[in-house]
Coordinates of C-alpha atoms and ligand atoms in Angstrom, one line a residue:
X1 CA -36.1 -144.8 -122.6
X2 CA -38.5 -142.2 -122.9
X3 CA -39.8 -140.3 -120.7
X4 CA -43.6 -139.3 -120.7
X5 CA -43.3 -135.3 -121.1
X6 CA -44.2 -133.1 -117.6
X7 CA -46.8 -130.3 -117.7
X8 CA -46.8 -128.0 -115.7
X9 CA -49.6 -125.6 -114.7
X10 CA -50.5 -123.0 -112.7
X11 CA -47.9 -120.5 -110.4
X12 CA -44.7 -122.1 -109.5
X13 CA -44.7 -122.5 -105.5
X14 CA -42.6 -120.0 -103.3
X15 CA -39.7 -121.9 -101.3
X16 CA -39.3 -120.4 -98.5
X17 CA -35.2 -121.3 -98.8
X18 CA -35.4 -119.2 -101.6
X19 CA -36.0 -115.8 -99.3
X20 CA -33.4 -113.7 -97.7
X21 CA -34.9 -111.1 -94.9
X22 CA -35.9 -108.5 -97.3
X23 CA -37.5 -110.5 -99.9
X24 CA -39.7 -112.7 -97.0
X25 CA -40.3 -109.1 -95.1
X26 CA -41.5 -107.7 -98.5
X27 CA -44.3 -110.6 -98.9
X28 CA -44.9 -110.6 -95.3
X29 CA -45.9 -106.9 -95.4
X30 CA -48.2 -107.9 -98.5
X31 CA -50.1 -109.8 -95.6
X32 CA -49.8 -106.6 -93.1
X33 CA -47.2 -108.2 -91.0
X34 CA -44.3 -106.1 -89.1
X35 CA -41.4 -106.8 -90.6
X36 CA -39.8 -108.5 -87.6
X37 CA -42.0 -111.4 -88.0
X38 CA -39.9 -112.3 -91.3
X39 CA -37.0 -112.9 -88.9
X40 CA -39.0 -114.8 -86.7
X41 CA -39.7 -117.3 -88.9
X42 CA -36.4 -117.2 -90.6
X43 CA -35.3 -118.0 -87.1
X44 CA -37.4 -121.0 -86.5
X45 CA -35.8 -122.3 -89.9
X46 CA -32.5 -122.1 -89.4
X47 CA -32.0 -122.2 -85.7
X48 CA -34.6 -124.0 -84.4
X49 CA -34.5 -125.9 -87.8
X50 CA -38.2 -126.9 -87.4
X51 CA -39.7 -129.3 -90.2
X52 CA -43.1 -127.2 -90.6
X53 CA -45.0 -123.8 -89.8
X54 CA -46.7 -125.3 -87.2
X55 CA -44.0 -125.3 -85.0
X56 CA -43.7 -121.5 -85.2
X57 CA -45.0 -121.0 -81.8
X58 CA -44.6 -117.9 -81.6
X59 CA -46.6 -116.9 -84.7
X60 CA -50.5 -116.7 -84.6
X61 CA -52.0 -119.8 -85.8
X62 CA -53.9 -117.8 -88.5
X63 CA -50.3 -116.4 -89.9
X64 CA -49.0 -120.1 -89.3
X65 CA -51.7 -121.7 -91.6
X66 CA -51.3 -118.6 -94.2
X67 CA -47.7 -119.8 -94.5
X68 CA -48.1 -123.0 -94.6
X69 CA -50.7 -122.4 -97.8
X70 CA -48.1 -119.8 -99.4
X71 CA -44.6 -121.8 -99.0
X72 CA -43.0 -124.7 -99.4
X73 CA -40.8 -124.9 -96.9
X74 CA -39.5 -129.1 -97.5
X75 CA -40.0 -130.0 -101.1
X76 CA -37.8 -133.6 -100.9
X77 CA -38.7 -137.0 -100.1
X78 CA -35.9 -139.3 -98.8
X79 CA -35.7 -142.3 -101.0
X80 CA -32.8 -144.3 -100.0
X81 CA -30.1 -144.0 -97.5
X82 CA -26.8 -145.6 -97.5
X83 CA -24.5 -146.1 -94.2
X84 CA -21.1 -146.7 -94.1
X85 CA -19.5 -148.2 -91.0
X86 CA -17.3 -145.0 -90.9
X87 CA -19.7 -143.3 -90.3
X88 CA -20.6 -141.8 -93.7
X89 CA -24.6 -141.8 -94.8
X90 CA -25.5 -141.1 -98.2
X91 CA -28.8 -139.7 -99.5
X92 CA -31.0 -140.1 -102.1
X93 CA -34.0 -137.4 -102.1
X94 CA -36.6 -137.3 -104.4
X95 CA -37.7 -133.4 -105.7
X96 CA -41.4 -132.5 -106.7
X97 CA -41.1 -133.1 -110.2
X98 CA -39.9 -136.9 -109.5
X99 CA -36.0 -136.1 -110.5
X100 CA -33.9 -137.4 -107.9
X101 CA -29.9 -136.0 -106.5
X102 CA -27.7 -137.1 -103.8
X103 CA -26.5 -135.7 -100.7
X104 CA -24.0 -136.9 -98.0
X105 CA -22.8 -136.2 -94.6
X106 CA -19.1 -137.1 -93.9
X107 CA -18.4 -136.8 -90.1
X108 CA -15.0 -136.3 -89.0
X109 CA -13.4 -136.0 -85.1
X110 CA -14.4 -132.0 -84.5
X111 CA -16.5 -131.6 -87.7
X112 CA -19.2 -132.8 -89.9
X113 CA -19.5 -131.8 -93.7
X114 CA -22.5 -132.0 -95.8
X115 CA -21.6 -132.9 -99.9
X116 CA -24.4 -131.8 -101.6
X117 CA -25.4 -131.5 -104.8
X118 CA -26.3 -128.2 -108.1
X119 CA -27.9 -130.2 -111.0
X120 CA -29.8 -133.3 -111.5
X121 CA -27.2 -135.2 -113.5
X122 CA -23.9 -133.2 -115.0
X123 CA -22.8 -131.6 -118.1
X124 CA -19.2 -132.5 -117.5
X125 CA -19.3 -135.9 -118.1
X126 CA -15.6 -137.0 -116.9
X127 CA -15.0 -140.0 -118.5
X128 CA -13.9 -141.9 -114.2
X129 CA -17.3 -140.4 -113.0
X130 CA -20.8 -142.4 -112.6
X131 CA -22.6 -138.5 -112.3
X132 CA -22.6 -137.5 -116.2
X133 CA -23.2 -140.5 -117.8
X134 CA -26.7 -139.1 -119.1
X135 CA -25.5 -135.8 -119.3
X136 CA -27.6 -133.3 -117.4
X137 CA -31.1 -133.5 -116.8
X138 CA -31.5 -130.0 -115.2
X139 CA -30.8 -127.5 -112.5
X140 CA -31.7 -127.8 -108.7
X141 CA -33.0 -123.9 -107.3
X142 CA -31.4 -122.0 -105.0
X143 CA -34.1 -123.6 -102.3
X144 CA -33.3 -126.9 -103.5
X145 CA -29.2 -126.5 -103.1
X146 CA -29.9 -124.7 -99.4
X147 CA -32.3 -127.6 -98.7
X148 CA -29.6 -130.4 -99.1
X149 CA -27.9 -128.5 -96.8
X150 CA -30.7 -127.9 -94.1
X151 CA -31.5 -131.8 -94.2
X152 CA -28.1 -133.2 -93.9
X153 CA -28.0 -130.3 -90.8
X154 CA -31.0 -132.5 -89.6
X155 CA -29.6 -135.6 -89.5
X156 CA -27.1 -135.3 -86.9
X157 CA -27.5 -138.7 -85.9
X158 CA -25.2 -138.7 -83.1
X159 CA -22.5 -136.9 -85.2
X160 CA -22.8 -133.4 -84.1
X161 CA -23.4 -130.3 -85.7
X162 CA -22.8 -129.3 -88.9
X163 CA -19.6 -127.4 -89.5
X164 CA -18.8 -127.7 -93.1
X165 CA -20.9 -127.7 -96.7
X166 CA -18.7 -128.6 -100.0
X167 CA -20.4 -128.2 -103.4
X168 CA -19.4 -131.4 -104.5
X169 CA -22.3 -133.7 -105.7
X170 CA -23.6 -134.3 -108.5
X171 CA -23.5 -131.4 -111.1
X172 CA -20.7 -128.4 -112.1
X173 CA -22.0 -125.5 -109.4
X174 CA -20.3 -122.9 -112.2
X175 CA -22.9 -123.9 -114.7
X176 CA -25.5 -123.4 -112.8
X177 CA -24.3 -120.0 -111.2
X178 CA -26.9 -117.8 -110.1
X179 CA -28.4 -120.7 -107.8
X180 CA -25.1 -121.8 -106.4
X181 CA -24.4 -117.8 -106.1
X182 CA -28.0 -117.2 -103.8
X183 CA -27.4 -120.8 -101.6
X184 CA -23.8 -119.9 -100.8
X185 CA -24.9 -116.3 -99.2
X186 CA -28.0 -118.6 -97.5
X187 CA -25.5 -121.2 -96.5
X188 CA -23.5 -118.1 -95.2
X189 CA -25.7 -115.9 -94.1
X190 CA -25.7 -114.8 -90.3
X191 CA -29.6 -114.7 -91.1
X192 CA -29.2 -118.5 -92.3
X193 CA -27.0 -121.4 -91.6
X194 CA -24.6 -119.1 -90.4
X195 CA -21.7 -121.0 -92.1
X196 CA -18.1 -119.6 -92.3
X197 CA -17.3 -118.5 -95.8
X198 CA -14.0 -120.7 -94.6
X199 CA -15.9 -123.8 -94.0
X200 CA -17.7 -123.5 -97.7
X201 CA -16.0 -125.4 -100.6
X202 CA -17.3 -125.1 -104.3
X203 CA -15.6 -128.0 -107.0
X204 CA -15.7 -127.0 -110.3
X205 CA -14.0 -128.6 -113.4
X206 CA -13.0 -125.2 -114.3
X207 CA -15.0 -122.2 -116.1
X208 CA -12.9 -119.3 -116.2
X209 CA -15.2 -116.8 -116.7
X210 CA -17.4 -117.4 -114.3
X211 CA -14.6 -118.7 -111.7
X212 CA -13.7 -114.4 -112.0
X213 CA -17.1 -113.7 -111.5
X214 CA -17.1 -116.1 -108.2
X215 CA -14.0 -114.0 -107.6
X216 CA -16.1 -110.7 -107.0
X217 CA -19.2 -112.1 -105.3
X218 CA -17.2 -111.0 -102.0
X219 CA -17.7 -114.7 -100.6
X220 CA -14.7 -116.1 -99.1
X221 CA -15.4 -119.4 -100.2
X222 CA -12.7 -122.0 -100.7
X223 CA -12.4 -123.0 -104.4
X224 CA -11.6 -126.4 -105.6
X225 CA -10.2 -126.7 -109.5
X226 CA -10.8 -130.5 -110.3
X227 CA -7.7 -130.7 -112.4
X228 CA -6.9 -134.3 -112.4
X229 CA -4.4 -134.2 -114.9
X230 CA -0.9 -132.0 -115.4
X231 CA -1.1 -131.6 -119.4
X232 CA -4.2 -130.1 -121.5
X233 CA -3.5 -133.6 -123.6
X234 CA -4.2 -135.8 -120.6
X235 CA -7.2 -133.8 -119.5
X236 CA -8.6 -134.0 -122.1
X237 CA -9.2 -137.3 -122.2
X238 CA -10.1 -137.7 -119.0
X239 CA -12.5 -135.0 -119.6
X240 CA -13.8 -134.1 -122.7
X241 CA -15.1 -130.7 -121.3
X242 CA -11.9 -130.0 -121.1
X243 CA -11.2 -129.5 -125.1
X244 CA -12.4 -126.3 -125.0
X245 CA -10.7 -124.8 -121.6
X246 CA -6.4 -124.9 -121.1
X247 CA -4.9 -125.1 -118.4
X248 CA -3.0 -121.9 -118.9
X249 CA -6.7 -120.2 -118.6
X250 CA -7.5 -122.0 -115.1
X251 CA -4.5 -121.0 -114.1
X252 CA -4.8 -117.2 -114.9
X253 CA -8.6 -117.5 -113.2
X254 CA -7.5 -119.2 -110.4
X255 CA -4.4 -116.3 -109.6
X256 CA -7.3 -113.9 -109.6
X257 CA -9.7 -115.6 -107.7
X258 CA -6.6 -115.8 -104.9
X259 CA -5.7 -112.1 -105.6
X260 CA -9.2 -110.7 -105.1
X261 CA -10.7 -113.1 -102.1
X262 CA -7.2 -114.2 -100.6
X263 CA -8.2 -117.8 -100.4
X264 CA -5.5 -120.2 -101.4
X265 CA -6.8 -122.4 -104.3
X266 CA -7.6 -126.2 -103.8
X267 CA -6.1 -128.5 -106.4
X268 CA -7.7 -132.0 -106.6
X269 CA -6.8 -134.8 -108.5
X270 CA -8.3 -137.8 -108.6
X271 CA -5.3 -140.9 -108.6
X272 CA -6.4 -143.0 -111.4
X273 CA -4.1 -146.4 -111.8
X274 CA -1.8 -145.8 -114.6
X275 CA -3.8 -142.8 -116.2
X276 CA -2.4 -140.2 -114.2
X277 CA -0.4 -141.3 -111.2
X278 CA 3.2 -142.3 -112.4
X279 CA 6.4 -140.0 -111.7
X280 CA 6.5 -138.0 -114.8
X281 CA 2.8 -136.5 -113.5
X282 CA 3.8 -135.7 -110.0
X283 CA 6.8 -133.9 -111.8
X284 CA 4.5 -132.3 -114.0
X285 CA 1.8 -131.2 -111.6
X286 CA 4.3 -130.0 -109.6
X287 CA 4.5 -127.2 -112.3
X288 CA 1.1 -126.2 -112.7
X289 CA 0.5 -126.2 -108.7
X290 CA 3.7 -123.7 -108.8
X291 CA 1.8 -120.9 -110.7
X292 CA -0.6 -119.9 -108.5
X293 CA -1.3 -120.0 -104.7
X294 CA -2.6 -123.7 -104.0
X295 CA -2.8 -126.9 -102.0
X296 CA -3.1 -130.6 -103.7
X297 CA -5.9 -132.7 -102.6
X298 CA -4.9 -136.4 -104.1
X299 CA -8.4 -138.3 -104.0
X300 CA -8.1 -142.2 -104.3
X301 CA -10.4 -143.0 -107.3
X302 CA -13.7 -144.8 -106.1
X303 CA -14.0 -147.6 -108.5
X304 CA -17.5 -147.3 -110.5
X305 CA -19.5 -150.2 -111.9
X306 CA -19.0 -150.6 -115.0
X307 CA -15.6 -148.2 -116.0
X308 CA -12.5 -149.4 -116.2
X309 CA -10.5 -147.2 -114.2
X310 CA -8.9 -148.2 -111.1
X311 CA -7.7 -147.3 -107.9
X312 CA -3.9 -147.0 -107.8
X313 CA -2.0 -149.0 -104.7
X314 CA -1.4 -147.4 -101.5
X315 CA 2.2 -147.3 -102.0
X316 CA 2.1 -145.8 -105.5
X317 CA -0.1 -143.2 -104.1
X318 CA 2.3 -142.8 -101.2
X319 CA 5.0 -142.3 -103.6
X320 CA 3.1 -139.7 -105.9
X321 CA 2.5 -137.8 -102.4
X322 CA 5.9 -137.6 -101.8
X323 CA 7.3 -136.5 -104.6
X324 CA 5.3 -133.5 -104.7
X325 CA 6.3 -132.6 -101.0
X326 CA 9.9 -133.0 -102.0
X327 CA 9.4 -130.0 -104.2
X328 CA 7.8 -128.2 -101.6
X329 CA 3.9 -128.5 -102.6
X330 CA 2.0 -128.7 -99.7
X331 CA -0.4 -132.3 -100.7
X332 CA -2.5 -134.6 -99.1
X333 CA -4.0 -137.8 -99.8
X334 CA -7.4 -138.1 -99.3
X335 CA -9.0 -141.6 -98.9
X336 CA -12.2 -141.4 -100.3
X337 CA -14.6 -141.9 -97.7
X338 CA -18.1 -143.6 -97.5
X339 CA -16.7 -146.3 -100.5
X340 CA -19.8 -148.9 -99.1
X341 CA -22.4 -146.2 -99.7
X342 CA -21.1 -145.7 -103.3
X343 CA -19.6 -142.3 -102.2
X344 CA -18.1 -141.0 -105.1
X345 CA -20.4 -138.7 -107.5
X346 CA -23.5 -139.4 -108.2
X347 CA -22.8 -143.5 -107.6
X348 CA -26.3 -144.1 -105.4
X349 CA -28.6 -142.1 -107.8
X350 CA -27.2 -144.3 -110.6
X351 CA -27.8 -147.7 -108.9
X352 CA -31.0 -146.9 -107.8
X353 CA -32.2 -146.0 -111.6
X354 CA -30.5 -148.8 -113.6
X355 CA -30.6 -148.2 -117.3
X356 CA -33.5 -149.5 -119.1
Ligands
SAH1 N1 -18.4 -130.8 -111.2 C1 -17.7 -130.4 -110.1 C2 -18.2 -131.0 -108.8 C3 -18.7 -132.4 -108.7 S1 -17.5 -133.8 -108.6 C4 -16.2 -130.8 -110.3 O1 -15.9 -131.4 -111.3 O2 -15.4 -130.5 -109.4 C5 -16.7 -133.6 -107.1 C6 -15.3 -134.3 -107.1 O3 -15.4 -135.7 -107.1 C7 -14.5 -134.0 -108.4 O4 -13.2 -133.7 -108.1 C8 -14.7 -135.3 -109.2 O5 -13.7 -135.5 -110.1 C9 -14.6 -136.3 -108.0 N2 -15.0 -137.6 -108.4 C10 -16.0 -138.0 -109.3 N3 -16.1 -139.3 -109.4 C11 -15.2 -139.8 -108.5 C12 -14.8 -141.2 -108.2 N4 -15.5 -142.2 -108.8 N5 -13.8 -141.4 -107.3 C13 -13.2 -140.3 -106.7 N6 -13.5 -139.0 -107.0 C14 -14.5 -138.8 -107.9

């Protein structure tokens, strides 16, 4: 299908998720405001998590109207929303320039998480996942990643606050670094949503480099390594990103991301039926979990319309569990949650834009 060609003109607009104090005092001063009035309004944001500048009460309603013509402070539109009787909702939000991503929020007894998503579409392109299956389409900003995060804060619905954000929508956060970088110190920020490094998650399929550069950003956010298989053979078939990345080279990135930020690493692995989830695996993941400081995360594969992967039994599951507790590997099983919302990567965005 093609796709009639954007133009773009003029300035690009300034999201105001896209400020930290000094950048937002620095413009404010352009307009011969003190600088406490940047943390005014970056209070209203994220504490009083107002939708627009007109709720800035405390602001003059000349400033308020000069802000509201300089930022953008909301740029999505919710599209579709998906509920799952456990609780789950699932959202689809349309950006300015028409491209569409998902976000989720995943209540639990004394938390709530918000999934969201780094890129419109991914690069990665696992052969089990509905998110890559027309590659990448582009990058979300900064503004855009923090915003996923602000809206899903929104919609408490009953559910409480928000306690948790994991980077794991649609898109590899690593390849698109420098945004993911600027929304995780947002996301963190005492200034902004105020989240505990502790309670941050980033997924990534593995890129070495830039996991060491992660490693020295002085953010002690958790780090999930979507391994998903115990042998560079196997991976790469699941995932043919993997051809030019070992094993051996996640590992060695993964021991220093542990050495310099302390954080034990997250291994997940997605229990595909008869792929990757018979003995000799367990045995063999056992091995790579061994070399570095870590936890495995066993994720029941959501089935996705139209692959042929599926979901192994509860029992065989159970018994892949097990055997990596025997050899002392602390595992757990995740159930995927929100399955009738089409929870897993980048499922919603694909049935809501059917191929041609
Ligand atoms: N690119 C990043 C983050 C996005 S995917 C990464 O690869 O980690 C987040 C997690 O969801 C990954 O572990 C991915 O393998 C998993 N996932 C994708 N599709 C899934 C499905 N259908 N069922 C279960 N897990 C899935």
């Amino acid at each position: 299908m093609m796709e009639a060609e954007r133009i773009t003109t003029g300035t690009q607009p300034d999201h105001l998720f896209d400020h930290t104090p000094e950048t937002l005092r620095s413009t404010l001063a352009d307009y011969g405001e003190p600088g406490y009035r940047a943390d005014q309004v970056l209070e209203w944001v994220y504490r009083h998590q107002v939708r627009g500048f007109d709720e800035m009460t405390n602001l003059s309603k000349a400033l308020r109207q000069r802000l509201e013509d300089s930022f953008v402070l909301y740029e999505a539109e919710e599209v579709h929303q998906s509920r799952s009787p456990d609780g789950v909702v699932k959202y689809l939000l349309r950006w300015a320039d028409g491209e569409t991503t998902e976000c989720v929020s995943i209540p639990a007894d004394d938390r709530r998480t918000a999934c969201i998503s780094t890129q419109v579409g991914c690069p990665v392109q696992c052969s089990f996942c509905a998110s890559g299956k027309e590659g990448v389409r582009r990058n979300l900003s900064s503004s855009q990643i923090v915003e996923q995060a602000m809206f899903v804060a929104h919609r408490a619905e009953g559910a409480g606050r928000l306690t948790n954000v994991v980077f794991m929508g649609m898109g590899e956060p690593l390849a698109n670094y420098a945004a993911t970088v600027s929304a995780l110190r947002t996301i963190n920020a005492s200034w902004g949503m105020d989240i505990g490094a502790r309670k941050i998650t980033v997924s990534t399929i593995g890129l070495p480099t830039q996991i060491r550069r992660l490693a020295e950003e002085r953010l002690q956010v958790t780090l999930a390594l979507s391994l998903h298989a115990p042998t560079d053979e196997l991976r790469r078939r699941l995932i043919p990103w993997a051809e030019s990345v070992s094993i051996a080279e996640l590992v060695e990135a993964a021991r220093v991301y542990f050495d310099s930020t302390g954080r034990e690493i997250t291994l997940e692995y997605v229990l595909l039926a008869d792929v990757n989830d018979q003995p000799e695996h367990a045995r063999q993941l056992v091995g790579v979990a061994r070399r570095m400081r870590s936890n495995v995360n066993l994720i029941l594969y959501n089935p996705v319309d139209g692959l042929d992967y599926r979901r192994p039994s509860d029992r065989s599951a159970g018994a892949f569990l097990q055997l990596l507790r025997e050899k002392g590997i602390n595992a757990h099983l995740r159930t995927s949650r929100g399955l009738e919302v089409d929870g897993a990567c980048g499922q919603l965005r694909r049935r809501m834009t059917p191929p041609p």
